[in-house]
CSV table of C-alpha atoms in Angstrom, one decimal:
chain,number,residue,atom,x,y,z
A,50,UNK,CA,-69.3,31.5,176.5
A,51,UNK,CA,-69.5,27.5,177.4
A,52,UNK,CA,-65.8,27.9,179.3
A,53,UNK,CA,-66.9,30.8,181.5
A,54,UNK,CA,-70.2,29.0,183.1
A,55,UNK,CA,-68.1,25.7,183.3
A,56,UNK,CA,-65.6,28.0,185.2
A,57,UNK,CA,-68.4,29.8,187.5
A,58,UNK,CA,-69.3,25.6,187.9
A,59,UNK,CA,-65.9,24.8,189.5
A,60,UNK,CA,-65.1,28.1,191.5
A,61,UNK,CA,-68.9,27.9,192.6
A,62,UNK,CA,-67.9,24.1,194.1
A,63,UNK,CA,-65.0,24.8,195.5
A,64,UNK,CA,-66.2,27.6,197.4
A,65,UNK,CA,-69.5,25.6,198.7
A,66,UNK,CA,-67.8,22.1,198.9
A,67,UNK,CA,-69.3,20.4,201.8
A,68,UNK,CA,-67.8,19.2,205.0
A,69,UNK,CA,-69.5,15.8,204.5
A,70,UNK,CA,-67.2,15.0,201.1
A,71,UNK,CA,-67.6,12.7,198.2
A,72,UNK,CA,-66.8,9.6,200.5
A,73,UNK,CA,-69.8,9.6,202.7
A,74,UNK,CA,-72.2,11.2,199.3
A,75,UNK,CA,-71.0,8.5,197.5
A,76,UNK,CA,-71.9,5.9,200.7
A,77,UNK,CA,-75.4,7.2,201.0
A,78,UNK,CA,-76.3,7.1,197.9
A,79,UNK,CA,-74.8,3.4,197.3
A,80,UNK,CA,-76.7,2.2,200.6
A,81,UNK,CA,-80.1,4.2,198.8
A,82,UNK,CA,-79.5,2.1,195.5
A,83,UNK,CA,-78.9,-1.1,197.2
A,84,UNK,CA,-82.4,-0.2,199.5
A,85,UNK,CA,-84.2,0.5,196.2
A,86,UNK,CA,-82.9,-3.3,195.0
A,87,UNK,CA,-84.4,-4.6,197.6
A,88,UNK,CA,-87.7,-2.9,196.8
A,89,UNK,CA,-87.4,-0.4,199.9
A,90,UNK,CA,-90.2,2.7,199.4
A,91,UNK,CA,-88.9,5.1,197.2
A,92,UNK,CA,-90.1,7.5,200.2
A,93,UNK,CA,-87.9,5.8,203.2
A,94,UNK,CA,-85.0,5.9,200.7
A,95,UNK,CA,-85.6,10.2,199.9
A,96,UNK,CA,-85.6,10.2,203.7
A,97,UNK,CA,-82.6,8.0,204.0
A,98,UNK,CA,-80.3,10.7,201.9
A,99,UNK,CA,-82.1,13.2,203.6
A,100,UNK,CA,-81.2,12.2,207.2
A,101,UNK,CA,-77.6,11.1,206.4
A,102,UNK,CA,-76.3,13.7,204.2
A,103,UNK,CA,-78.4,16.9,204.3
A,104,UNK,CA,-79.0,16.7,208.5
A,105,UNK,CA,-75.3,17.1,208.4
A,106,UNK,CA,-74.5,20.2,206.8
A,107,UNK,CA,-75.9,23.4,208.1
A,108,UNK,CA,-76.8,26.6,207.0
A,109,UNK,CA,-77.6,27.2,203.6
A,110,UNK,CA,-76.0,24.0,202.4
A,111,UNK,CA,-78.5,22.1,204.5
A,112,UNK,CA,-80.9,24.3,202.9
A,113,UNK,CA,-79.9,23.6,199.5
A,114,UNK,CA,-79.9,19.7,200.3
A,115,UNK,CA,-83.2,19.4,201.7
A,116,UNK,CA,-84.5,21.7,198.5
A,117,UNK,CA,-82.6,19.0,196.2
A,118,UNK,CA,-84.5,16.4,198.3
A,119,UNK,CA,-87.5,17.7,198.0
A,120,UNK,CA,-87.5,18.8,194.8
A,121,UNK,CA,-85.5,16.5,192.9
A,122,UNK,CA,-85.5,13.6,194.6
A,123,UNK,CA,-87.5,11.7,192.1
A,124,UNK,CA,-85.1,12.6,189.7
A,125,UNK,CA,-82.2,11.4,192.0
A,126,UNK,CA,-84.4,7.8,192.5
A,127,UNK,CA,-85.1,7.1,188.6
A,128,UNK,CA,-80.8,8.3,187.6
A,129,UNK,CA,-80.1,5.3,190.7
A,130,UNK,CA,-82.8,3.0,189.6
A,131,UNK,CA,-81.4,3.4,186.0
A,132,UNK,CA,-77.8,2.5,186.7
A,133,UNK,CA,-76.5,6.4,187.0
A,134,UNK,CA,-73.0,6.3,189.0
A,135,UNK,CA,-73.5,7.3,192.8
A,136,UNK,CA,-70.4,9.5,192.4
A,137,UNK,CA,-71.7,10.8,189.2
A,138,UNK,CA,-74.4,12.0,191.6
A,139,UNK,CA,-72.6,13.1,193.8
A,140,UNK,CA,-70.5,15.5,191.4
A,141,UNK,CA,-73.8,17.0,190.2
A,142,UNK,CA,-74.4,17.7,193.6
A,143,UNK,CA,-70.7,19.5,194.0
A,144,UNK,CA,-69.4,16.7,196.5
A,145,UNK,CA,-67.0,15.2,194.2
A,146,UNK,CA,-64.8,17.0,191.9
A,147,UNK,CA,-61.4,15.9,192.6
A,148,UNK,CA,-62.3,12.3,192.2
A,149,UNK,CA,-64.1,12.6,188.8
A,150,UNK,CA,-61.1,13.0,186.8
A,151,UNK,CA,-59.0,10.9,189.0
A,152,UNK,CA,-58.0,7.7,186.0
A,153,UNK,CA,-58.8,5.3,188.6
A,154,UNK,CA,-62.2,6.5,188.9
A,155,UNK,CA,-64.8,4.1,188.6
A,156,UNK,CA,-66.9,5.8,186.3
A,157,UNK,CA,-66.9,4.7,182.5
A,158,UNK,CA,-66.1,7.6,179.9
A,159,UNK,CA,-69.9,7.1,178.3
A,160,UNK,CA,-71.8,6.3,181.1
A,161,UNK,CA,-70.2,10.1,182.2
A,162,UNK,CA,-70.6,11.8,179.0
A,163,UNK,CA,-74.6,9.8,178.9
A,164,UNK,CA,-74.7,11.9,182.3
A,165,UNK,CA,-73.3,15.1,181.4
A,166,UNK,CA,-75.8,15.5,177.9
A,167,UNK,CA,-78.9,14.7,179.9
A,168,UNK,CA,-78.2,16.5,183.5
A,169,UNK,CA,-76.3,19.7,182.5
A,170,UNK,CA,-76.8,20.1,178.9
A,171,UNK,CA,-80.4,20.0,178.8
A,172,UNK,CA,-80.3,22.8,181.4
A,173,UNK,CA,-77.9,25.2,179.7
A,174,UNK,CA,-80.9,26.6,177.4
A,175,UNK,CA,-78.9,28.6,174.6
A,176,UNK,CA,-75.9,27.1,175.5
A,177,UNK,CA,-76.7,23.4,175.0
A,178,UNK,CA,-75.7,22.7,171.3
A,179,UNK,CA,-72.0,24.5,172.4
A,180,UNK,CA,-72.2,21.9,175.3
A,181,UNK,CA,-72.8,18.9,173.6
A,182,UNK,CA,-70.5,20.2,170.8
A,183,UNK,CA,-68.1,19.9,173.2
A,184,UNK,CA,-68.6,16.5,174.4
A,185,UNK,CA,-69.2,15.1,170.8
A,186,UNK,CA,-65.1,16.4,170.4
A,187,UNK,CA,-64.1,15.0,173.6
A,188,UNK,CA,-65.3,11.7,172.6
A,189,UNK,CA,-62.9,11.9,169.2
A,190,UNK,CA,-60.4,12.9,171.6
């Protein structure tokens, strides 16, 4: 069921949130998008996030940022190139919970929901007609 892996979702980031918080996530990946707008080498700018966010964490969080780095970074590059949110980002990456539903968040409701459908819909497999079911009501809401 849709509510019990968006459940798993939230207890799984509260229990891993990271020491470095949505603030400086949300920084570092402003400060990549503005390199990238000044035509900065898409790898300086992986190695930017990597050496500001992951190199503080340690453990396995620092293992799981440098894996995100290196394996998604591209991804991470084209969602700032397009216009993605940092602290959309950021949430994907567990950093940012609290803020995301704050109403003085900066995100717009469809730039979220445009984020949602592509980054964790498409990766539900079975699941992701129920998920965008459930987006499709929240924007009649």
């Amino acid at each position: 069921e849709l509510s019990k892996i968006c459940d798993y979702i939230e207890d799984f980031g509260v229990q891993f949130a990271s020491p470095v918080g949505c603030d400086m996530c949300t920084f570092v990946l402003s400060t990549a998008k503005e390199m990238l707008d000044t035509k900065h080498d898409e790898d300086k700018v992986l190695l930017y996030i990597d050496e500001h966010t992951c190199s503080r964490l340690s453990g396995v969080l620092k293992k799981n940022c440098k894996q995100v780095v290196d394996t998604n970074g591209r991804d991470l590059i084209e969602n700032l190139q397009n216009g993605t949110h940092p602290m959309l980002l950021c949430t994907h990456f567990m950093y940012c919970f609290d803020k995301i539903v704050d109403e003085t968040s900066p995100i717009q409701k469809n730039e979220m929901r445009s984020f949602l459908m592509n980054n964790i819909c498409d990766k539900l497999g079975s699941f992701k007609s129920a998920c965008e079911a459930l987006l499709k009501k929240d924007g009649n809401a």
